């Protein structure tokens, strides 16, 4: 096996399965959705998963379970959500009034946005029983969530699934959480108190003008609640089989009507997943705390300051290579992870449709792993100005800059970054015009992002979107976007050596990927069409189709024949290679997300996603087998069915069925599984819930990102007690 960097795995020649990297992420100052006047934000919360699934026996069996459990207590009243102020379960029409971030960076109704957007609300997350952000993302159509082991996930949107979320830009309250080293998201360190999440906005498809480069296949924006919506005390604790123990505490207060704040702390310990070799390396322990302050200075100015600190021990398995016998070894050890961030945002309202926003943050991360170490300090600032013009036009423009300084430590000889001390830079500007061609019926959004990094010259990301609303219940939209993923340290400064085998004469045989200073940005031209329709107060459907053309995709290129090398000793045979841009291809597919409210106490939602990928070598490429690994790492079919029942005023039952087709490159067969959560509102201050995960089999694999045999996701159960005052 080749030396192993988390998320990147090599097999013996001639095939090198692809573990793609995501790239240096651009900053995004995300607009906060606000409800119409006279309504609180909580009064617009609602579950937001949709419906559809494959026609197989599993669906029929699960549907029978739904019907069997669907006998409500007398009165059929809705359950009160366990918050100081009860969240309402709204009609589909009311849900469409929730405002989301859009390509114009202007809060608009989700139903009338010209993107394939899906909103996962905090109430939906609570009722699903999800204990992490990746698990909550399983609700969204077109999002591929696969658990690698107990503390790592592969997440993709519309293909290109990988541990580092290739081509997906991830933000928390507008703060980019990409690592500019591997240009991806370390999901194991992206956390917050789950009760503090207001919503997760998932944009499927390119979001170039929203956030710039690296939002090629989608944007995931985790938005936490305003401090005014988390007043009082909330405590939770629980445990079970895999979730061995967890606890969280939050306190929110205010100083008059202008200043609101909260502080929180949480911790957990989780057991390993199922291992065929019984080497249970992936146990996980973490602690995290943070705060948020929202200050309304006056009628025009508002300020938000927030921050987090964390410390973790995450078990992992890596493959370490050296030039001394036995040349390659598998290491089971803990990764020691820590960090913190501090963000400040100021907004001034200048008039109707006009405002200025400035956001800045500092982020520090430290990773100490068995084969790799890094300390990184990132500084970021973003400016946004938008204003109305004559002729029903809204103009937006902005500037951004990021400086990220890294110190990488060599732990094993097969994995190095040169130079070890580096500073990554990113500078951006954007201009966008939203034009109302026909008032309240037809609008056009055009614009472009301009960017430059320390690895590239100036680059453009143009986009055009058109939105047609023939009635209050129908929306039709279409879009074209040119999107980019910028080069990262992983391609330009990275040297990776892997051991292949020992020849019959005793000579060890290695392969080495050398740094490629000419690695070019990956590029995509994306075409989308979408349709939304509220057929009745209880039935709606959201459909999106897409066709994407990619070129300059990441590849693993041979650069010459094997040759003998005597430095470092001993003498060995070396196969030279390099990360390149030798692949191109297309993806196309459709996502259908219906929702049906059968009665006041019973709602069905779900989704179905179809994906077809065609990735191949460019004419002059000497790639050694990356393309099949890309295509075979994302499911062709995905389906989810969710049932939310309010059995009485104090009792709720939520059931979920999921189907995922096979991942050929990962040797993962198709699987079906189900989750369940039973919630009991004991009193005004207490809620007890019992959750079961992956209930349809003892264990099942979802992704093969670790060395060694496939790891199975276990069937598990846990109980949670929540107290709020």
mmCIF file of N, CA, C and O in Angstrom, residues 426-495:
data_model
loop_
_atom_site.group_PDB
_atom_site.id
_atom_site.type_symbol
_atom_site.label_atom_id
_atom_site.label_comp_id
_atom_site.label_asym_id
_atom_site.label_seq_id
_atom_site.Cartn_x
_atom_site.Cartn_y
_atom_site.Cartn_z
ATOM 1 N N UNK A 426 -5.609 34.715 -0.821
ATOM 2 C CA UNK A 426 -6.774 34.738 -1.704
ATOM 3 C C UNK A 426 -7.364 36.142 -1.680
ATOM 4 O O UNK A 426 -7.627 36.690 -0.609
ATOM 5 N N UNK A 427 -7.565 36.714 -2.871
ATOM 6 C CA UNK A 427 -8.164 38.042 -3.003
ATOM 7 C C UNK A 427 -9.327 37.949 -3.989
ATOM 8 O O UNK A 427 -9.204 37.321 -5.050
ATOM 9 N N UNK A 428 -10.453 38.548 -3.642
ATOM 10 C CA UNK A 428 -11.649 38.439 -4.471
ATOM 11 C C UNK A 428 -12.350 39.778 -4.607
ATOM 12 O O UNK A 428 -12.209 40.674 -3.775
ATOM 13 N N UNK A 429 -13.126 39.873 -5.679
ATOM 14 C CA UNK A 429 -14.050 40.989 -5.890
ATOM 15 C C UNK A 429 -15.229 40.441 -6.677
ATOM 16 O O UNK A 429 -15.078 39.485 -7.445
ATOM 17 N N UNK A 430 -16.411 41.003 -6.477
ATOM 18 C CA UNK A 430 -17.554 40.550 -7.257
ATOM 19 C C UNK A 430 -18.483 41.721 -7.541
ATOM 20 O O UNK A 430 -18.521 42.728 -6.828
ATOM 21 N N UNK A 431 -19.244 41.572 -8.628
ATOM 22 C CA UNK A 431 -20.260 42.549 -9.029
ATOM 23 C C UNK A 431 -21.453 41.766 -9.554
ATOM 24 O O UNK A 431 -21.297 40.847 -10.366
ATOM 25 N N UNK A 432 -22.648 42.139 -9.089
ATOM 26 C CA UNK A 432 -23.851 41.419 -9.493
ATOM 27 C C UNK A 432 -25.027 42.377 -9.593
ATOM 28 O O UNK A 432 -25.178 43.280 -8.772
ATOM 29 N N UNK A 433 -25.856 42.153 -10.597
ATOM 30 C CA UNK A 433 -27.026 42.996 -10.835
ATOM 31 C C UNK A 433 -28.256 42.103 -10.939
ATOM 32 O O UNK A 433 -28.286 41.160 -11.736
ATOM 33 N N UNK A 434 -29.251 42.386 -10.114
ATOM 34 C CA UNK A 434 -30.527 41.690 -10.176
ATOM 35 C C UNK A 434 -31.547 42.626 -10.813
ATOM 36 O O UNK A 434 -31.842 43.695 -10.272
ATOM 37 N N UNK A 435 -32.089 42.217 -11.956
ATOM 38 C CA UNK A 435 -32.935 43.086 -12.771
ATOM 39 C C UNK A 435 -34.350 42.520 -12.791
ATOM 40 O O UNK A 435 -34.565 41.369 -13.203
ATOM 41 N N UNK A 436 -35.324 43.310 -12.365
ATOM 42 C CA UNK A 436 -36.722 42.909 -12.436
ATOM 43 C C UNK A 436 -37.287 43.202 -13.817
ATOM 44 O O UNK A 436 -37.698 44.334 -14.099
ATOM 45 N N UNK A 437 -37.301 42.204 -14.700
ATOM 46 C CA UNK A 437 -37.772 42.436 -16.073
ATOM 47 C C UNK A 437 -39.277 42.661 -16.103
ATOM 48 O O UNK A 437 -39.763 43.547 -16.826
ATOM 49 N N UNK A 438 -40.015 41.857 -15.344
ATOM 50 C CA UNK A 438 -41.461 42.032 -15.190
ATOM 51 C C UNK A 438 -41.744 41.980 -13.700
ATOM 52 O O UNK A 438 -41.422 40.991 -13.042
ATOM 53 N N UNK A 439 -42.344 43.012 -13.157
ATOM 54 C CA UNK A 439 -42.505 43.128 -11.711
ATOM 55 C C UNK A 439 -43.235 41.916 -11.141
ATOM 56 O O UNK A 439 -44.309 41.535 -11.600
ATOM 57 N N UNK A 440 -42.597 41.314 -10.132
ATOM 58 C CA UNK A 440 -43.154 40.167 -9.409
ATOM 59 C C UNK A 440 -43.365 38.934 -10.290
ATOM 60 O O UNK A 440 -44.047 37.995 -9.876
ATOM 61 N N UNK A 441 -42.819 38.928 -11.504
ATOM 62 C CA UNK A 441 -43.020 37.786 -12.393
ATOM 63 C C UNK A 441 -41.718 37.260 -12.985
ATOM 64 O O UNK A 441 -41.477 36.066 -12.971
ATOM 65 N N UNK A 442 -40.864 38.131 -13.482
ATOM 66 C CA UNK A 442 -39.678 37.693 -14.217
ATOM 67 C C UNK A 442 -38.483 38.549 -13.820
ATOM 68 O O UNK A 442 -38.561 39.788 -13.860
ATOM 69 N N UNK A 443 -37.387 37.889 -13.424
ATOM 70 C CA UNK A 443 -36.176 38.616 -13.038
ATOM 71 C C UNK A 443 -34.944 37.909 -13.575
ATOM 72 O O UNK A 443 -34.949 36.696 -13.818
ATOM 73 N N UNK A 444 -33.873 38.671 -13.747
ATOM 74 C CA UNK A 444 -32.597 38.193 -14.281
ATOM 75 C C UNK A 444 -31.492 38.595 -13.316
ATOM 76 O O UNK A 444 -31.430 39.752 -12.886
ATOM 77 N N UNK A 445 -30.616 37.665 -12.985
ATOM 78 C CA UNK A 445 -29.470 37.925 -12.116
ATOM 79 C C UNK A 445 -28.204 37.601 -12.896
ATOM 80 O O UNK A 445 -28.000 36.463 -13.317
ATOM 81 N N UNK A 446 -27.365 38.595 -13.101
ATOM 82 C CA UNK A 446 -26.109 38.407 -13.827
ATOM 83 C C UNK A 446 -24.966 39.002 -13.012
ATOM 84 O O UNK A 446 -25.158 39.948 -12.242
ATOM 85 N N UNK A 447 -23.788 38.439 -13.176
ATOM 86 C CA UNK A 447 -22.639 38.973 -12.464
ATOM 87 C C UNK A 447 -21.443 38.068 -12.612
ATOM 88 O O UNK A 447 -21.466 37.057 -13.318
ATOM 89 N N UNK A 448 -20.365 38.438 -11.925
ATOM 90 C CA UNK A 448 -19.146 37.637 -11.984
ATOM 91 C C UNK A 448 -18.328 37.846 -10.730
ATOM 92 O O UNK A 448 -18.453 38.864 -10.038
ATOM 93 N N UNK A 449 -17.525 36.849 -10.429
ATOM 94 C CA UNK A 449 -16.557 36.918 -9.347
ATOM 95 C C UNK A 449 -15.171 37.000 -9.965
ATOM 96 O O UNK A 449 -14.861 36.286 -10.927
ATOM 97 N N UNK A 450 -14.316 37.874 -9.446
ATOM 98 C CA UNK A 450 -12.926 38.004 -9.855
ATOM 99 C C UNK A 450 -12.062 37.555 -8.686
ATOM 100 O O UNK A 450 -12.277 37.984 -7.553
ATOM 101 N N UNK A 451 -11.080 36.689 -8.955
ATOM 102 C CA UNK A 451 -10.266 36.185 -7.855
ATOM 103 C C UNK A 451 -8.822 36.018 -8.286
ATOM 104 O O UNK A 451 -8.505 35.899 -9.470
ATOM 105 N N UNK A 452 -7.977 36.008 -7.275
ATOM 106 C CA UNK A 452 -6.559 35.727 -7.487
ATOM 107 C C UNK A 452 -6.012 35.058 -6.230
ATOM 108 O O UNK A 452 -6.340 35.454 -5.112
ATOM 109 N N UNK A 453 -5.174 34.015 -6.412
ATOM 110 C CA UNK A 453 -4.516 33.348 -5.296
ATOM 111 C C UNK A 453 -3.013 33.373 -5.522
ATOM 112 O O UNK A 453 -2.534 33.806 -6.580
ATOM 113 N N UNK A 454 -2.261 32.890 -4.531
ATOM 114 C CA UNK A 454 -0.807 32.818 -4.696
ATOM 115 C C UNK A 454 -0.410 31.745 -5.700
ATOM 116 O O UNK A 454 0.752 31.664 -6.094
ATOM 117 N N UNK A 455 -1.365 30.897 -6.149
ATOM 118 C CA UNK A 455 -1.084 29.868 -7.143
ATOM 119 C C UNK A 455 -1.588 30.236 -8.533
ATOM 120 O O UNK A 455 -1.299 29.526 -9.504
ATOM 121 N N UNK A 456 -2.392 31.276 -8.677
ATOM 122 C CA UNK A 456 -3.013 31.610 -9.964
ATOM 123 C C UNK A 456 -2.929 33.101 -10.233
ATOM 124 O O UNK A 456 -2.718 33.909 -9.327
ATOM 125 N N UNK A 457 -3.153 33.450 -11.506
ATOM 126 C CA UNK A 457 -3.376 34.838 -11.862
ATOM 127 C C UNK A 457 -4.839 35.191 -11.636
ATOM 128 O O UNK A 457 -5.558 34.530 -10.883
ATOM 129 N N UNK A 458 -5.308 36.245 -12.314
ATOM 130 C CA UNK A 458 -6.699 36.653 -12.170
ATOM 131 C C UNK A 458 -7.612 35.684 -12.920
ATOM 132 O O UNK A 458 -7.333 35.286 -14.054
ATOM 133 N N UNK A 459 -8.728 35.303 -12.275
ATOM 134 C CA UNK A 459 -9.697 34.373 -12.843
ATOM 135 C C UNK A 459 -11.102 34.921 -12.673
ATOM 136 O O UNK A 459 -11.381 35.647 -11.714
ATOM 137 N N UNK A 460 -12.001 34.557 -13.591
ATOM 138 C CA UNK A 460 -13.383 35.022 -13.552
ATOM 139 C C UNK A 460 -14.335 33.848 -13.379
ATOM 140 O O UNK A 460 -14.105 32.751 -13.906
ATOM 141 N N UNK A 461 -15.434 34.092 -12.661
ATOM 142 C CA UNK A 461 -16.511 33.126 -12.497
ATOM 143 C C UNK A 461 -17.843 33.801 -12.836
ATOM 144 O O UNK A 461 -18.577 34.232 -11.947
ATOM 145 N N UNK A 462 -18.195 33.901 -14.110
ATOM 146 C CA UNK A 462 -19.460 34.549 -14.487
ATOM 147 C C UNK A 462 -20.657 33.636 -14.236
ATOM 148 O O UNK A 462 -20.542 32.406 -14.232
ATOM 149 N N UNK A 463 -21.820 34.249 -14.042
ATOM 150 C CA UNK A 463 -23.041 33.492 -13.788
ATOM 151 C C UNK A 463 -24.235 34.291 -14.278
ATOM 152 O O UNK A 463 -24.231 35.528 -14.236
ATOM 153 N N UNK A 464 -25.266 33.567 -14.734
ATOM 154 C CA UNK A 464 -26.532 34.191 -15.140
ATOM 155 C C UNK A 464 -27.670 33.284 -14.697
ATOM 156 O O UNK A 464 -27.626 32.066 -14.921
ATOM 157 N N UNK A 465 -28.690 33.863 -14.052
ATOM 158 C CA UNK A 465 -29.848 33.119 -13.583
ATOM 159 C C UNK A 465 -31.115 33.886 -13.929
ATOM 160 O O UNK A 465 -31.145 35.112 -13.827
ATOM 161 N N UNK A 466 -32.139 33.147 -14.308
ATOM 162 C CA UNK A 466 -33.425 33.760 -14.629
ATOM 163 C C UNK A 466 -34.507 33.075 -13.806
ATOM 164 O O UNK A 466 -34.481 31.853 -13.602
ATOM 165 N N UNK A 467 -35.435 33.872 -13.290
ATOM 166 C CA UNK A 467 -36.488 33.382 -12.409
ATOM 167 C C UNK A 467 -37.845 33.840 -12.935
ATOM 168 O O UNK A 467 -38.059 35.028 -13.187
ATOM 169 N N UNK A 468 -38.759 32.883 -13.087
ATOM 170 C CA UNK A 468 -40.124 33.173 -13.560
ATOM 171 C C UNK A 468 -41.111 32.610 -12.547
ATOM 172 O O UNK A 468 -41.060 31.427 -12.209
ATOM 173 N N UNK A 469 -41.998 33.458 -12.061
ATOM 174 C CA UNK A 469 -43.042 33.035 -11.126
ATOM 175 C C UNK A 469 -44.397 33.306 -11.773
ATOM 176 O O UNK A 469 -44.989 34.368 -11.575
ATOM 177 N N UNK A 470 -44.918 32.350 -12.558
ATOM 178 C CA UNK A 470 -46.195 32.569 -13.239
ATOM 179 C C UNK A 470 -47.368 32.726 -12.281
ATOM 180 O O UNK A 470 -48.397 33.296 -12.657
ATOM 181 N N UNK A 471 -47.242 32.214 -11.044
ATOM 182 C CA UNK A 471 -48.292 32.381 -10.041
ATOM 183 C C UNK A 471 -47.637 32.310 -8.668
ATOM 184 O O UNK A 471 -46.449 32.016 -8.540
ATOM 185 N N UNK A 472 -48.437 32.571 -7.639
ATOM 186 C CA UNK A 472 -47.912 32.528 -6.279
ATOM 187 C C UNK A 472 -47.525 31.120 -5.872
ATOM 188 O O UNK A 472 -46.814 30.924 -4.890
ATOM 189 N N UNK A 473 -47.967 30.111 -6.592
ATOM 190 C CA UNK A 473 -47.714 28.729 -6.228
ATOM 191 C C UNK A 473 -46.738 28.023 -7.161
ATOM 192 O O UNK A 473 -46.481 26.834 -7.002
ATOM 193 N N UNK A 474 -46.182 28.729 -8.156
ATOM 194 C CA UNK A 474 -45.270 28.102 -9.104
ATOM 195 C C UNK A 474 -44.018 28.947 -9.294
ATOM 196 O O UNK A 474 -44.096 30.181 -9.345
ATOM 197 N N UNK A 475 -42.898 28.259 -9.415
ATOM 198 C CA UNK A 475 -41.625 28.915 -9.686
ATOM 199 C C UNK A 475 -40.865 28.094 -10.719
ATOM 200 O O UNK A 475 -40.744 26.870 -10.589
ATOM 201 N N UNK A 476 -40.350 28.778 -11.739
ATOM 202 C CA UNK A 476 -39.502 28.158 -12.749
ATOM 203 C C UNK A 476 -38.205 28.962 -12.808
ATOM 204 O O UNK A 476 -38.247 30.196 -12.842
ATOM 205 N N UNK A 477 -37.059 28.284 -12.820
ATOM 206 C CA UNK A 477 -35.793 29.002 -12.888
ATOM 207 C C UNK A 477 -34.787 28.225 -13.731
ATOM 208 O O UNK A 477 -34.904 27.015 -13.925
ATOM 209 N N UNK A 478 -33.815 28.939 -14.253
ATOM 210 C CA UNK A 478 -32.742 28.345 -15.050
ATOM 211 C C UNK A 478 -31.455 29.120 -14.781
ATOM 212 O O UNK A 478 -31.501 30.310 -14.437
ATOM 213 N N UNK A 479 -30.311 28.446 -14.932
ATOM 214 C CA UNK A 479 -29.044 29.096 -14.588
ATOM 215 C C UNK A 479 -27.901 28.530 -15.408
ATOM 216 O O UNK A 479 -27.908 27.356 -15.810
ATOM 217 N N UNK A 480 -26.901 29.397 -15.636
ATOM 218 C CA UNK A 480 -25.603 28.991 -16.175
ATOM 219 C C UNK A 480 -24.536 29.582 -15.263
ATOM 220 O O UNK A 480 -24.596 30.763 -14.878
ATOM 221 N N UNK A 481 -23.517 28.776 -14.913
ATOM 222 C CA UNK A 481 -22.431 29.244 -14.058
ATOM 223 C C UNK A 481 -21.119 28.619 -14.504
ATOM 224 O O UNK A 481 -21.061 27.423 -14.817
ATOM 225 N N UNK A 482 -20.086 29.440 -14.544
ATOM 226 C CA UNK A 482 -18.717 28.956 -14.729
ATOM 227 C C UNK A 482 -18.051 28.973 -13.356
ATOM 228 O O UNK A 482 -17.901 30.030 -12.746
ATOM 229 N N UNK A 483 -17.687 27.784 -12.840
ATOM 230 C CA UNK A 483 -17.174 27.665 -11.482
ATOM 231 C C UNK A 483 -15.761 27.091 -11.486
ATOM 232 O O UNK A 483 -15.392 26.325 -12.385
ATOM 233 N N UNK A 484 -14.986 27.439 -10.447
ATOM 234 C CA UNK A 484 -13.576 27.062 -10.359
ATOM 235 C C UNK A 484 -13.248 26.462 -9.001
ATOM 236 O O UNK A 484 -13.840 26.838 -7.984
ATOM 237 N N UNK A 485 -12.286 25.542 -9.013
ATOM 238 C CA UNK A 485 -11.624 25.099 -7.781
ATOM 239 C C UNK A 485 -10.146 25.449 -7.916
ATOM 240 O O UNK A 485 -9.472 24.990 -8.835
ATOM 241 N N UNK A 486 -9.660 26.263 -7.025
ATOM 242 C CA UNK A 486 -8.295 26.751 -7.142
ATOM 243 C C UNK A 486 -7.301 25.706 -6.655
ATOM 244 O O UNK A 486 -7.628 24.855 -5.823
ATOM 245 N N UNK A 487 -6.058 25.731 -7.141
ATOM 246 C CA UNK A 487 -5.029 24.807 -6.655
ATOM 247 C C UNK A 487 -4.795 24.991 -5.160
ATOM 248 O O UNK A 487 -5.026 26.062 -4.594
ATOM 249 N N UNK A 488 -4.318 23.927 -4.537
ATOM 250 C CA UNK A 488 -4.050 23.964 -3.097
ATOM 251 C C UNK A 488 -2.632 23.474 -2.835
ATOM 252 O O UNK A 488 -1.929 23.014 -3.730
ATOM 253 N N UNK A 489 -2.231 23.560 -1.560
ATOM 254 C CA UNK A 489 -0.919 23.035 -1.176
ATOM 255 C C UNK A 489 -0.793 21.553 -1.490
ATOM 256 O O UNK A 489 0.302 21.052 -1.746
ATOM 257 N N UNK A 490 -1.909 20.837 -1.467
ATOM 258 C CA UNK A 490 -1.884 19.399 -1.703
ATOM 259 C C UNK A 490 -1.429 19.038 -3.106
ATOM 260 O O UNK A 490 -0.950 17.933 -3.334
ATOM 261 N N UNK A 491 -1.580 19.929 -4.067
ATOM 262 C CA UNK A 491 -1.080 19.670 -5.418
ATOM 263 C C UNK A 491 0.246 20.373 -5.697
ATOM 264 O O UNK A 491 1.119 19.827 -6.355
ATOM 265 N N UNK A 492 0.397 21.580 -5.180
ATOM 266 C CA UNK A 492 1.518 22.417 -5.595
ATOM 267 C C UNK A 492 2.757 22.203 -4.727
ATOM 268 O O UNK A 492 3.889 22.325 -5.207
ATOM 269 N N UNK A 493 2.572 21.877 -3.444
ATOM 270 C CA UNK A 493 3.713 21.777 -2.520
ATOM 271 C C UNK A 493 3.874 20.410 -1.877
ATOM 272 O O UNK A 493 4.648 20.260 -0.942
ATOM 273 N N UNK A 494 3.196 19.415 -2.373
ATOM 274 C CA UNK A 494 3.052 18.141 -1.687
ATOM 275 C C UNK A 494 3.916 17.067 -2.337
ATOM 276 O O UNK A 494 3.885 16.883 -3.550
ATOM 277 N N UNK A 495 4.687 16.316 -1.503
ATOM 278 C CA UNK A 495 5.458 15.163 -1.948
ATOM 279 C C UNK A 495 4.957 13.942 -1.174
ATOM 280 O O UNK A 495 4.966 13.932 0.055
#
